[in-house]
GROMACS .gro file of C-alpha atoms in nm:
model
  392
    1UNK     CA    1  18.619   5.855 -20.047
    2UNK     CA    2  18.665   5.720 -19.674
    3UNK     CA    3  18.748   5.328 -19.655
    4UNK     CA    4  18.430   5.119 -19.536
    5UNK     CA    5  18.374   4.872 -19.248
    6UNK     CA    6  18.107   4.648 -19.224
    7UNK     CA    7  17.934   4.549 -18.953
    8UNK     CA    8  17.758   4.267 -18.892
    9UNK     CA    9  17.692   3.977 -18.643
   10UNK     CA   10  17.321   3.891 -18.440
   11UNK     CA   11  17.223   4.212 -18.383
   12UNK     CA   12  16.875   4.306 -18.451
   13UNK     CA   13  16.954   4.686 -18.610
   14UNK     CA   14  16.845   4.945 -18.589
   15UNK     CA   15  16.626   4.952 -18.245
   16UNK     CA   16  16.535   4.563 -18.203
   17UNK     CA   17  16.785   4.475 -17.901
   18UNK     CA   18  17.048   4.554 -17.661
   19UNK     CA   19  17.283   4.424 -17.944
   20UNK     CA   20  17.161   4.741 -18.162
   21UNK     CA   21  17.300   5.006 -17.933
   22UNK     CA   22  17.618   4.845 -17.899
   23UNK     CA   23  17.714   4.846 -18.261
   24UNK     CA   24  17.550   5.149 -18.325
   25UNK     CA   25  17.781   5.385 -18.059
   26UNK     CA   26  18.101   5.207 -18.172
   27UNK     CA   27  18.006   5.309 -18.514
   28UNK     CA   28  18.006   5.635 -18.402
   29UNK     CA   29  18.344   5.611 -18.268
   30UNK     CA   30  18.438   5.480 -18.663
   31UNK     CA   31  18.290   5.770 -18.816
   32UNK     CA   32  18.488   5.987 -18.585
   33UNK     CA   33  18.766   5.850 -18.729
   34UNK     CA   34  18.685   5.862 -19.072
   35UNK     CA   35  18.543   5.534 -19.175
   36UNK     CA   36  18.170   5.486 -19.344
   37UNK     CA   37  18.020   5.197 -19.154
   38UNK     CA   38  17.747   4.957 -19.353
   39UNK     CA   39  17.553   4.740 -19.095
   40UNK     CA   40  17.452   4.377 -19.201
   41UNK     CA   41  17.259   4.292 -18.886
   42UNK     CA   42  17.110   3.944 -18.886
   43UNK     CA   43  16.766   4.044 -18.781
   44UNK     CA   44  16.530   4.334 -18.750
   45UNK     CA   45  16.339   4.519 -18.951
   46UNK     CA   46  16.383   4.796 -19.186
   47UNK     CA   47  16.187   5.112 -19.072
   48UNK     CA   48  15.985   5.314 -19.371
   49UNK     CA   49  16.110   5.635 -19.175
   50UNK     CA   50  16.427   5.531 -19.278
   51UNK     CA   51  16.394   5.369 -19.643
   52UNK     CA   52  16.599   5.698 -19.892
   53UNK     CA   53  16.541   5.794 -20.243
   54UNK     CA   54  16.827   5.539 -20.380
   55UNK     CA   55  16.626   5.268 -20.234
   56UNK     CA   56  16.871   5.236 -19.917
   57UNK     CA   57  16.780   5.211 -19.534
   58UNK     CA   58  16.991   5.499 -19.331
   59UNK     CA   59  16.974   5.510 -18.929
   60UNK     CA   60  17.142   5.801 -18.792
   61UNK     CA   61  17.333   5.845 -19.092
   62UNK     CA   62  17.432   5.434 -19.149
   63UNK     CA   63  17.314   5.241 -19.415
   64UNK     CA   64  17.190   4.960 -19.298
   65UNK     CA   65  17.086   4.597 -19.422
   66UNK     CA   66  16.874   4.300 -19.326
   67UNK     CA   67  16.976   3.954 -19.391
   68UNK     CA   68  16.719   3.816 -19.179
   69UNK     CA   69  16.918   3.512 -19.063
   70UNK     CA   70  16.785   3.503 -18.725
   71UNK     CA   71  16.407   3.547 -18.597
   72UNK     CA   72  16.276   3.271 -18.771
   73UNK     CA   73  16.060   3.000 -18.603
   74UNK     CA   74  16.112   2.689 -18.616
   75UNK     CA   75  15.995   2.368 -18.387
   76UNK     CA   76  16.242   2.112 -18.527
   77UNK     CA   77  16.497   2.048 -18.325
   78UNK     CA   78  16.727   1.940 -18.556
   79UNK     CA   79  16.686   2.218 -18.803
   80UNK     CA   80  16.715   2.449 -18.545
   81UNK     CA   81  17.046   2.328 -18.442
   82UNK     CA   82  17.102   2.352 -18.780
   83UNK     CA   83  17.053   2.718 -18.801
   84UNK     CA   84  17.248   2.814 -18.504
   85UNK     CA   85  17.533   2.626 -18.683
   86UNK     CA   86  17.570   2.772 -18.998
   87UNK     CA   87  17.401   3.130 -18.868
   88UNK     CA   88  17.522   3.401 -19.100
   89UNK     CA   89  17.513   3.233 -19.457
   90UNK     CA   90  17.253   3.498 -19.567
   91UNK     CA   91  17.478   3.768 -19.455
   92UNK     CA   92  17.794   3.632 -19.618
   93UNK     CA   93  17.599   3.675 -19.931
   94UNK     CA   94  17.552   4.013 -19.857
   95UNK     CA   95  17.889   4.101 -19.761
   96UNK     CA   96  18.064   3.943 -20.066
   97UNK     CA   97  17.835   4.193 -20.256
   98UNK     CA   98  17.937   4.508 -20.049
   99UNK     CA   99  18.334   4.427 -20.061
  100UNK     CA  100  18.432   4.758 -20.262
  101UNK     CA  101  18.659   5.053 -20.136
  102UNK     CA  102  18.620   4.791 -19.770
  103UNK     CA  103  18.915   4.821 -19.536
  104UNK     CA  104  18.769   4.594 -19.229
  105UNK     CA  105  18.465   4.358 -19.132
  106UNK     CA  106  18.354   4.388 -18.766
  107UNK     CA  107  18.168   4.070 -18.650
  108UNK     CA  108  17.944   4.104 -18.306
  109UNK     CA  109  17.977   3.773 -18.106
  110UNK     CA  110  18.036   3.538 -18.430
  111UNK     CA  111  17.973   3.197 -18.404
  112UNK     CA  112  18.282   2.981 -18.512
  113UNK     CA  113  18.131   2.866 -18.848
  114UNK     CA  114  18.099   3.251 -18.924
  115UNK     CA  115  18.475   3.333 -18.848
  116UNK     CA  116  18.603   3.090 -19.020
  117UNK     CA  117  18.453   3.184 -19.337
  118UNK     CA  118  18.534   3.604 -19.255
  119UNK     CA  119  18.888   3.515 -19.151
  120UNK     CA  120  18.898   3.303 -19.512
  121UNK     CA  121  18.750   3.633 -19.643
  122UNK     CA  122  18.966   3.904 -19.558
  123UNK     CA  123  19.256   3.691 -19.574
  124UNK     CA  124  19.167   3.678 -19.972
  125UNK     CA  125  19.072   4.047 -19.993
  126UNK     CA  126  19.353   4.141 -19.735
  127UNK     CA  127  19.087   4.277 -19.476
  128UNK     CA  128  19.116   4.278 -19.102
  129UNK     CA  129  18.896   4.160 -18.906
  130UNK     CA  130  18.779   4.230 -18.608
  131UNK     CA  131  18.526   4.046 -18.354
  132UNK     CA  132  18.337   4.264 -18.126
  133UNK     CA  133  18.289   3.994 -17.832
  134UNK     CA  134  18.040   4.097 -17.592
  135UNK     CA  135  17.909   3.731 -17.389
  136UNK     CA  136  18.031   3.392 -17.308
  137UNK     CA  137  17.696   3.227 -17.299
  138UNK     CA  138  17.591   2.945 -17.020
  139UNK     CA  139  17.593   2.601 -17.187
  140UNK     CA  140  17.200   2.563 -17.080
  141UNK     CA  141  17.085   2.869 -17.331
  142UNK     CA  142  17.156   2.670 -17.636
  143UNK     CA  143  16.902   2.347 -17.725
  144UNK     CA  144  16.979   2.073 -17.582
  145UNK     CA  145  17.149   2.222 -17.281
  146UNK     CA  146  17.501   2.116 -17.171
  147UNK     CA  147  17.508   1.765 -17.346
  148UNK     CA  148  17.442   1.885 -17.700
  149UNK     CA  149  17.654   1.992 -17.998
  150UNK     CA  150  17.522   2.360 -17.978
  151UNK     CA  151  17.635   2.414 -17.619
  152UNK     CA  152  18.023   2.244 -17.717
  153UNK     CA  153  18.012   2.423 -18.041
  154UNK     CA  154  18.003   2.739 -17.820
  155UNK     CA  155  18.292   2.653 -17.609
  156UNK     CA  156  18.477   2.523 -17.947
  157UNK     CA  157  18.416   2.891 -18.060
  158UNK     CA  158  18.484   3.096 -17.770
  159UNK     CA  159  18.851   2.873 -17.673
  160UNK     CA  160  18.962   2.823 -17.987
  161UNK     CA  161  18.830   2.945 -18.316
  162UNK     CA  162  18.826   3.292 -18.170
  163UNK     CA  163  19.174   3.317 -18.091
  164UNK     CA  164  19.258   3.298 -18.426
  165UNK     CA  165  19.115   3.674 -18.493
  166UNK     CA  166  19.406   3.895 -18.406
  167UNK     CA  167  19.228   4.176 -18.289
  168UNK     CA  168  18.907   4.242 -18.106
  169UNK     CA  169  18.658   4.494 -17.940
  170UNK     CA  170  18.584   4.335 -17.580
  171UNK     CA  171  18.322   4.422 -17.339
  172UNK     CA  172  18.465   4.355 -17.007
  173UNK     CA  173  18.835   4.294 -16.849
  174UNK     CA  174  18.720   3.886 -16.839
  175UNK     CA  175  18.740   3.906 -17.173
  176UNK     CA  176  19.046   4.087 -17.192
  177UNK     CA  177  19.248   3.876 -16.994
  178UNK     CA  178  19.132   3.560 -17.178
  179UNK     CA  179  19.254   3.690 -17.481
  180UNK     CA  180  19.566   3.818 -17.368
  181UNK     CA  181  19.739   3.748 -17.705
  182UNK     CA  182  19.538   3.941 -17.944
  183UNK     CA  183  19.540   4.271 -17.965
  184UNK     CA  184  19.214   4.387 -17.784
  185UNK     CA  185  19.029   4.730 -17.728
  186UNK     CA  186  18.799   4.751 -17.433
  187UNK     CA  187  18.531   4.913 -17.484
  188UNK     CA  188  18.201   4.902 -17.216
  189UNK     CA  189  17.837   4.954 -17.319
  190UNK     CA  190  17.837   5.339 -17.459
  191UNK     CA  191  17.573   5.561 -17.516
  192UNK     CA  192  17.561   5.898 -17.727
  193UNK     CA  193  17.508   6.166 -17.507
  194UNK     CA  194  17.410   6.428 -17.751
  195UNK     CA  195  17.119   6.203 -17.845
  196UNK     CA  196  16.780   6.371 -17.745
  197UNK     CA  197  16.659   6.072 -17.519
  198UNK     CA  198  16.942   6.154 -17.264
  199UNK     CA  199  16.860   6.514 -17.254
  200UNK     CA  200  16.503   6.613 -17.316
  201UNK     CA  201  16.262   6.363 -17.100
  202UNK     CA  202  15.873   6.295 -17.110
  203UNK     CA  203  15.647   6.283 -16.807
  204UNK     CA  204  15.631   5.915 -16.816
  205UNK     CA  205  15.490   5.888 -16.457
  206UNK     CA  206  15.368   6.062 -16.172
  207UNK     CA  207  15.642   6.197 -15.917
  208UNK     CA  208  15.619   5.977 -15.606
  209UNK     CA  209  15.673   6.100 -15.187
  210UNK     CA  210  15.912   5.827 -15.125
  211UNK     CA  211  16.208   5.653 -15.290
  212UNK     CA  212  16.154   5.521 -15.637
  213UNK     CA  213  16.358   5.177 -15.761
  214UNK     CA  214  16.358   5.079 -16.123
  215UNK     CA  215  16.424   4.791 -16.309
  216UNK     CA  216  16.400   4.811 -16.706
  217UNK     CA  217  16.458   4.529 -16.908
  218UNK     CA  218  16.335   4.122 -16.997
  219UNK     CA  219  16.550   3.954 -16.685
  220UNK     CA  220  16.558   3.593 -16.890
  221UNK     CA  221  16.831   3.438 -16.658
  222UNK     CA  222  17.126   3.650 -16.588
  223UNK     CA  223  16.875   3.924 -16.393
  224UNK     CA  224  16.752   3.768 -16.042
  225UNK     CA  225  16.404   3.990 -16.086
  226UNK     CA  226  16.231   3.702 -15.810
  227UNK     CA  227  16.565   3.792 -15.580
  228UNK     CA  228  16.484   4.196 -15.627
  229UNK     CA  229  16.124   4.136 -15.534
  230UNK     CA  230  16.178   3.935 -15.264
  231UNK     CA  231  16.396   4.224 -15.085
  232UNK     CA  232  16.167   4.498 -15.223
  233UNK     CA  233  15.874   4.294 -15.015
  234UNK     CA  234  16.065   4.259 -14.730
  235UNK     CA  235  16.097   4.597 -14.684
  236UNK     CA  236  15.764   4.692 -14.758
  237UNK     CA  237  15.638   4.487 -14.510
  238UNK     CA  238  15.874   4.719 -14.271
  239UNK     CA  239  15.729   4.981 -14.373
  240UNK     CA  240  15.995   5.130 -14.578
  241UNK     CA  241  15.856   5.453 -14.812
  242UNK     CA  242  15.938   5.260 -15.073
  243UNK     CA  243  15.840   5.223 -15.509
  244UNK     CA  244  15.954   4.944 -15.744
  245UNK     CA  245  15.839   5.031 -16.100
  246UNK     CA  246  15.967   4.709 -16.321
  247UNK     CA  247  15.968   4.770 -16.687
  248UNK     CA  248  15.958   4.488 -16.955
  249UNK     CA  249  15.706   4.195 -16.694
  250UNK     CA  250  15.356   4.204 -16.644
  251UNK     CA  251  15.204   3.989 -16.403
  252UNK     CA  252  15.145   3.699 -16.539
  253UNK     CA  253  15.445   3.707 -16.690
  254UNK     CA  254  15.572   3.607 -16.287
  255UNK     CA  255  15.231   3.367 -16.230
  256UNK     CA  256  15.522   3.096 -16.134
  257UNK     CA  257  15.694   3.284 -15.868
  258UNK     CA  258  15.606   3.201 -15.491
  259UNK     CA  259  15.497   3.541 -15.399
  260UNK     CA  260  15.298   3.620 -15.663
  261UNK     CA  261  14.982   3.705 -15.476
  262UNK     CA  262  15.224   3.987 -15.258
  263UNK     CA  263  15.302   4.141 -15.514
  264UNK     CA  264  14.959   4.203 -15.684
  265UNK     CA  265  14.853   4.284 -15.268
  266UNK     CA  266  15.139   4.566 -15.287
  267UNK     CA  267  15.005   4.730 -15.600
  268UNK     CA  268  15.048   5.072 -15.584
  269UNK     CA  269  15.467   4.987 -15.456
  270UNK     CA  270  15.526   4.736 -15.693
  271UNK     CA  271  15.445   4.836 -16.031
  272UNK     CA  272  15.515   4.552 -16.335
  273UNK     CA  273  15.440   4.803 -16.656
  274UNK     CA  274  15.534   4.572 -16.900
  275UNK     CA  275  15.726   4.679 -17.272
  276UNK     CA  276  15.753   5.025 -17.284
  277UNK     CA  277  15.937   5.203 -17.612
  278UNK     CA  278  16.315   5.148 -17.601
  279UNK     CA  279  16.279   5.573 -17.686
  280UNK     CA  280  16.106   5.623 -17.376
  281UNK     CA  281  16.318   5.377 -17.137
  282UNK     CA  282  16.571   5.698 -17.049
  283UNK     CA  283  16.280   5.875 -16.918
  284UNK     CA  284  16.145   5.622 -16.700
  285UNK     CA  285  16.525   5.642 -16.547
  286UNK     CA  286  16.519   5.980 -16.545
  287UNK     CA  287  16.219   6.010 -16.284
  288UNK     CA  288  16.338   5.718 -16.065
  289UNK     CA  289  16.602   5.798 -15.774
  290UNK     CA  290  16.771   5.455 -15.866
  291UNK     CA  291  16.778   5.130 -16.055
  292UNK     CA  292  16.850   4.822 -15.941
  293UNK     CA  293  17.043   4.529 -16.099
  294UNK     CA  294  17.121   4.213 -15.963
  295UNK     CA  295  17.324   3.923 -16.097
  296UNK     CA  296  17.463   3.596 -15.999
  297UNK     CA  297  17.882   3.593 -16.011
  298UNK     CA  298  17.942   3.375 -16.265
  299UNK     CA  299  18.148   3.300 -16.594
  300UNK     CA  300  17.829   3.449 -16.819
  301UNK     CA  301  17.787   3.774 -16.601
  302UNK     CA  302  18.169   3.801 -16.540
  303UNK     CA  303  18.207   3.810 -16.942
  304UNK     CA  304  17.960   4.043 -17.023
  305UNK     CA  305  17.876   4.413 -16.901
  306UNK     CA  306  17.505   4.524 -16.851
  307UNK     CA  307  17.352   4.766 -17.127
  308UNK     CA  308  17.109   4.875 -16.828
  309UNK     CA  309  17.399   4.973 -16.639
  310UNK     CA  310  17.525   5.238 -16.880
  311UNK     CA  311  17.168   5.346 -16.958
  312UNK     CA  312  17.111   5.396 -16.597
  313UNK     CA  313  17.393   5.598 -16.569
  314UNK     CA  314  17.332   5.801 -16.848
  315UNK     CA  315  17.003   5.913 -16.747
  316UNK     CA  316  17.123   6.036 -16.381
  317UNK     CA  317  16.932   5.712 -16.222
  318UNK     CA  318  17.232   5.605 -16.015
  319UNK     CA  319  17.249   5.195 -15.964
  320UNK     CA  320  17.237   4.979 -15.672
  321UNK     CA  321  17.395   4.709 -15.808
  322UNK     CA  322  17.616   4.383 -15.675
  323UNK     CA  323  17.998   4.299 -15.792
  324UNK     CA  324  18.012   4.126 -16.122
  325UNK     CA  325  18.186   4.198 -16.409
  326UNK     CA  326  18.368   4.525 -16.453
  327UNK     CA  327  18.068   4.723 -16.172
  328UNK     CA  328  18.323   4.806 -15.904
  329UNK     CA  329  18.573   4.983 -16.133
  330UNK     CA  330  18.218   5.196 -16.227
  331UNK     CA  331  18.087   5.265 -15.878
  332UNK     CA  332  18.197   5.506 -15.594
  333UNK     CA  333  17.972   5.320 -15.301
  334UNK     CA  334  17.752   5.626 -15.183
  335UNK     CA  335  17.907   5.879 -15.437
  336UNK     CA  336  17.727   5.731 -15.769
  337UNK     CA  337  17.535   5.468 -15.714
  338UNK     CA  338  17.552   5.164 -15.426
  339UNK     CA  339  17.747   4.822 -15.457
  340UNK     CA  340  17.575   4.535 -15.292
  341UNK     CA  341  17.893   4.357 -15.102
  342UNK     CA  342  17.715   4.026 -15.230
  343UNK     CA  343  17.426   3.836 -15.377
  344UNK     CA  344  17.269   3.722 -15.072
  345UNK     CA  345  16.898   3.832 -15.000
  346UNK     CA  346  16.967   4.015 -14.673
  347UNK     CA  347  17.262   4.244 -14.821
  348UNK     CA  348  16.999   4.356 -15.078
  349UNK     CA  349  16.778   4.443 -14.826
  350UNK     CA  350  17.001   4.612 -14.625
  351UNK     CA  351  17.104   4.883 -14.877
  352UNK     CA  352  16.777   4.939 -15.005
  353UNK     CA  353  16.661   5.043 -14.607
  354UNK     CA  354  17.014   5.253 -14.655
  355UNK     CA  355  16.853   5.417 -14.966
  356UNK     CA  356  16.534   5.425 -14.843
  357UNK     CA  357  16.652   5.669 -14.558
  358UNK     CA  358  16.837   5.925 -14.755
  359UNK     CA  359  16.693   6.288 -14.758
  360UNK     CA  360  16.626   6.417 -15.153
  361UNK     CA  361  16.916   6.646 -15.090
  362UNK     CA  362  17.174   6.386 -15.098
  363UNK     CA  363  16.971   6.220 -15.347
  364UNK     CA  364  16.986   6.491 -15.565
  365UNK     CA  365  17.394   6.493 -15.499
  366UNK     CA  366  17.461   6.117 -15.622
  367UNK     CA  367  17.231   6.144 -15.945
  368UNK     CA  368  17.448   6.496 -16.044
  369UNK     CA  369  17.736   6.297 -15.974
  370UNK     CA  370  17.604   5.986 -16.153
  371UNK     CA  371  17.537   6.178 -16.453
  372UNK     CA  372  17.914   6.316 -16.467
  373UNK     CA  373  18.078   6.014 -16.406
  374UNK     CA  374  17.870   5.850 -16.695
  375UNK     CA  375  18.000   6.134 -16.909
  376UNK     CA  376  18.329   6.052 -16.889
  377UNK     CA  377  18.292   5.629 -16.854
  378UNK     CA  378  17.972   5.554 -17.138
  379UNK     CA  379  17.984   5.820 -17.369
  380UNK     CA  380  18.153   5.706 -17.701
  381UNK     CA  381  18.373   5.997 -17.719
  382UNK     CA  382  18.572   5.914 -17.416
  383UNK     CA  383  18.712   5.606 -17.631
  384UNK     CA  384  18.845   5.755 -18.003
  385UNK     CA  385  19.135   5.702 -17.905
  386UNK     CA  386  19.125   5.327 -17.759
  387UNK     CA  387  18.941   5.267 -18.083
  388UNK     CA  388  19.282   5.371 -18.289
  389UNK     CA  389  19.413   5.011 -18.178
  390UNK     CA  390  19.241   4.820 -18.390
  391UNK     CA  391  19.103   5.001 -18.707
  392UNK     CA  392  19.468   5.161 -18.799
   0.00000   0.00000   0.00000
């Protein structure tokens, strides 16, 4: 019988976030290796496709579980502080039930009351654990902002209690080089290549005589979507042959920003589809000559590493995209996608007019060299061997 790991943190399993993919591909990576991973994800929901005759829930060939710790609303402030605190206490009850033939508990982005109790875990059961750190969030995400216990809690976590886990799955060389002393595997948003939605794609949209830009995803903060329509109007008013499709906003879901009105005037170039199926996101890549992703340089997008990035990729949709994080070890300016030298508005719209002039022959050249690059950078075979590090 192989050993187990389990898997669990605030991911929403098996299809309900960024988070999902994430865990899912380095599972893949476990399996390769000979491990049976369980999921305990904190919130989702199980699918009846994927309910089996012993009762279980199976995604791609992992068992998977629900403790439904997150996702629950709640106006009090104080409880919801509360919450966020002591995150994970359904899921501990879970894993103490699911501790035979285990040789390791994963734990995606774990707050510092969860760690504690897994490191008091596994040191009991003689586990290892592992934390699969993926963000450094802002103090103004939590409630209460910068001045409440959430927001110092975080810090508390990400300083202290988390160097006491001796080994960890990182996202991005800021990461790495914080935790210098632990014995880390970096491992980037991957994808599965061999899964159908990077290889077989639907007719999502009409082909268009012009370049087409994409942006795919819920911006929240980290994504300057007002920044990306501001140059995409710019050049439009130029006169530039140019489409933005933006998945994941409607229009009203931008009724604040200052050129709203432009951008309902520029209708058929700037096209706000809303959600689309997570299934069908590849294929709205797939028919766009590139996406485009812009953050701000700081310590949140320096700690992370865009999902959309890798997706992008993945589907042959090469990414014009500015320097944060990890990017520029990821991007051959010209070759596979384009690197903004910064995050000012006029840089932005100087390499979309650079994009906006190339012929569909060297088009076609950077997205077959976008795909094979993403072959050998986000697929999750390219890292069985980095995983080694950590799991024996």
């Amino acid at each position: 019988m192989n050993k187990t790991i389990l898997y669990t943190g605030a991911f929403r399993f098996p299809i309900g976030d960024a988070a999902a993919p994430r865990v899912l591909n380095n599972a893949k990576i476990l399996r390769e290796l000979g491990y049976d991973v369980v999921f305990i994800g904190f919130g989702g929901e199980a699918r009846d496709e994927d309910k089996q005759s012993d009762g279980q829930y199976y995604y791609q060939g992992f068992r998977y579980i629900i403790s439904n710790d997150i996702d629950i609303q709640q106006t009090n402030i104080l409880k919801r502080v509360i919450r966020f605190v002591f995150s994970g206490r359904k899921a501990l009850s879970i894993i103490n039930n699911n501790l035979h033939n285990v040789h390791a508990i994963i734990a995606y982005q774990p707050s510092s009351y969860f760690t504690k109790q897994l490191l008091a875990l596994c040191k009991t059961h003689s586990f290892k654990l592992i934390s699969d750190l993926t963000e450094w969030y802002a103090p103004n995400e939590f409630p209460g902002g910068a001045f409440a216990p959430p927001a110092w809690l975080n810090e508390w976590n990400m300083r202290v209690t988390q160097k006491r886990v001796k080994n960890k799955i990182v996202i991005s060389s800021f990461l790495n080089k914080y935790y210098h002393t632990s014995n880390n595997v970096f491992l980037p948003p991957l994808t599965d290549s061999k899964e159908d939605k990077w290889s077989e794609f639907n007719e999502v949209m009409q082909p268009y005589d012009g370049v087409r830009v994409i942006y795919a995803g819920t911006p929240a903060k980290k994504d300057a979507l007002e920044t990306m329509l501001d140059a995409v109007i710019h050049c439009l008013k130029d006169g530039m042959k140019l489409q933005f499709v933006v998945l994941g906003v409607k229009i009203e879901d931008i009724s604040h920003y200052k050129n709203c009105t432009e951008v309902a005037n520029f209708s058929d170039n700037i096209i706000l589809l809303g959600r689309v199926p997570q299934t069908e996101v590849p294929s709205y890549y797939h028919l766009s000559d590139f996406s485009l992703l812009i953050r701000q340089r700081n310590r949140k997008n320096n700690a992370g590493f865009p999902t959309k990035f890798a997706e992008s990729n993945m589907a042959g949709c090469p990414v014009i995209v500015n320097d944060t994080s990890d990017i520029r070890n990821f991007v051959e300016d010209g070759e596979n996608g384009f690197l903004i030298p910064d995050f000012s508005l006029t840089e932005i719209i100087k390499t979309l007019d650079k994009v906006a002039r190339l012929s569909p022959e060297t088009i076609a050249l950077i997205t077959t060299a976008t795909r094979e690059k993403a072959l050998k950078n986000f697929d999750f075979r390219a890292y069985i061997e980095e995983m080694k590090k950590i799991v024996r």
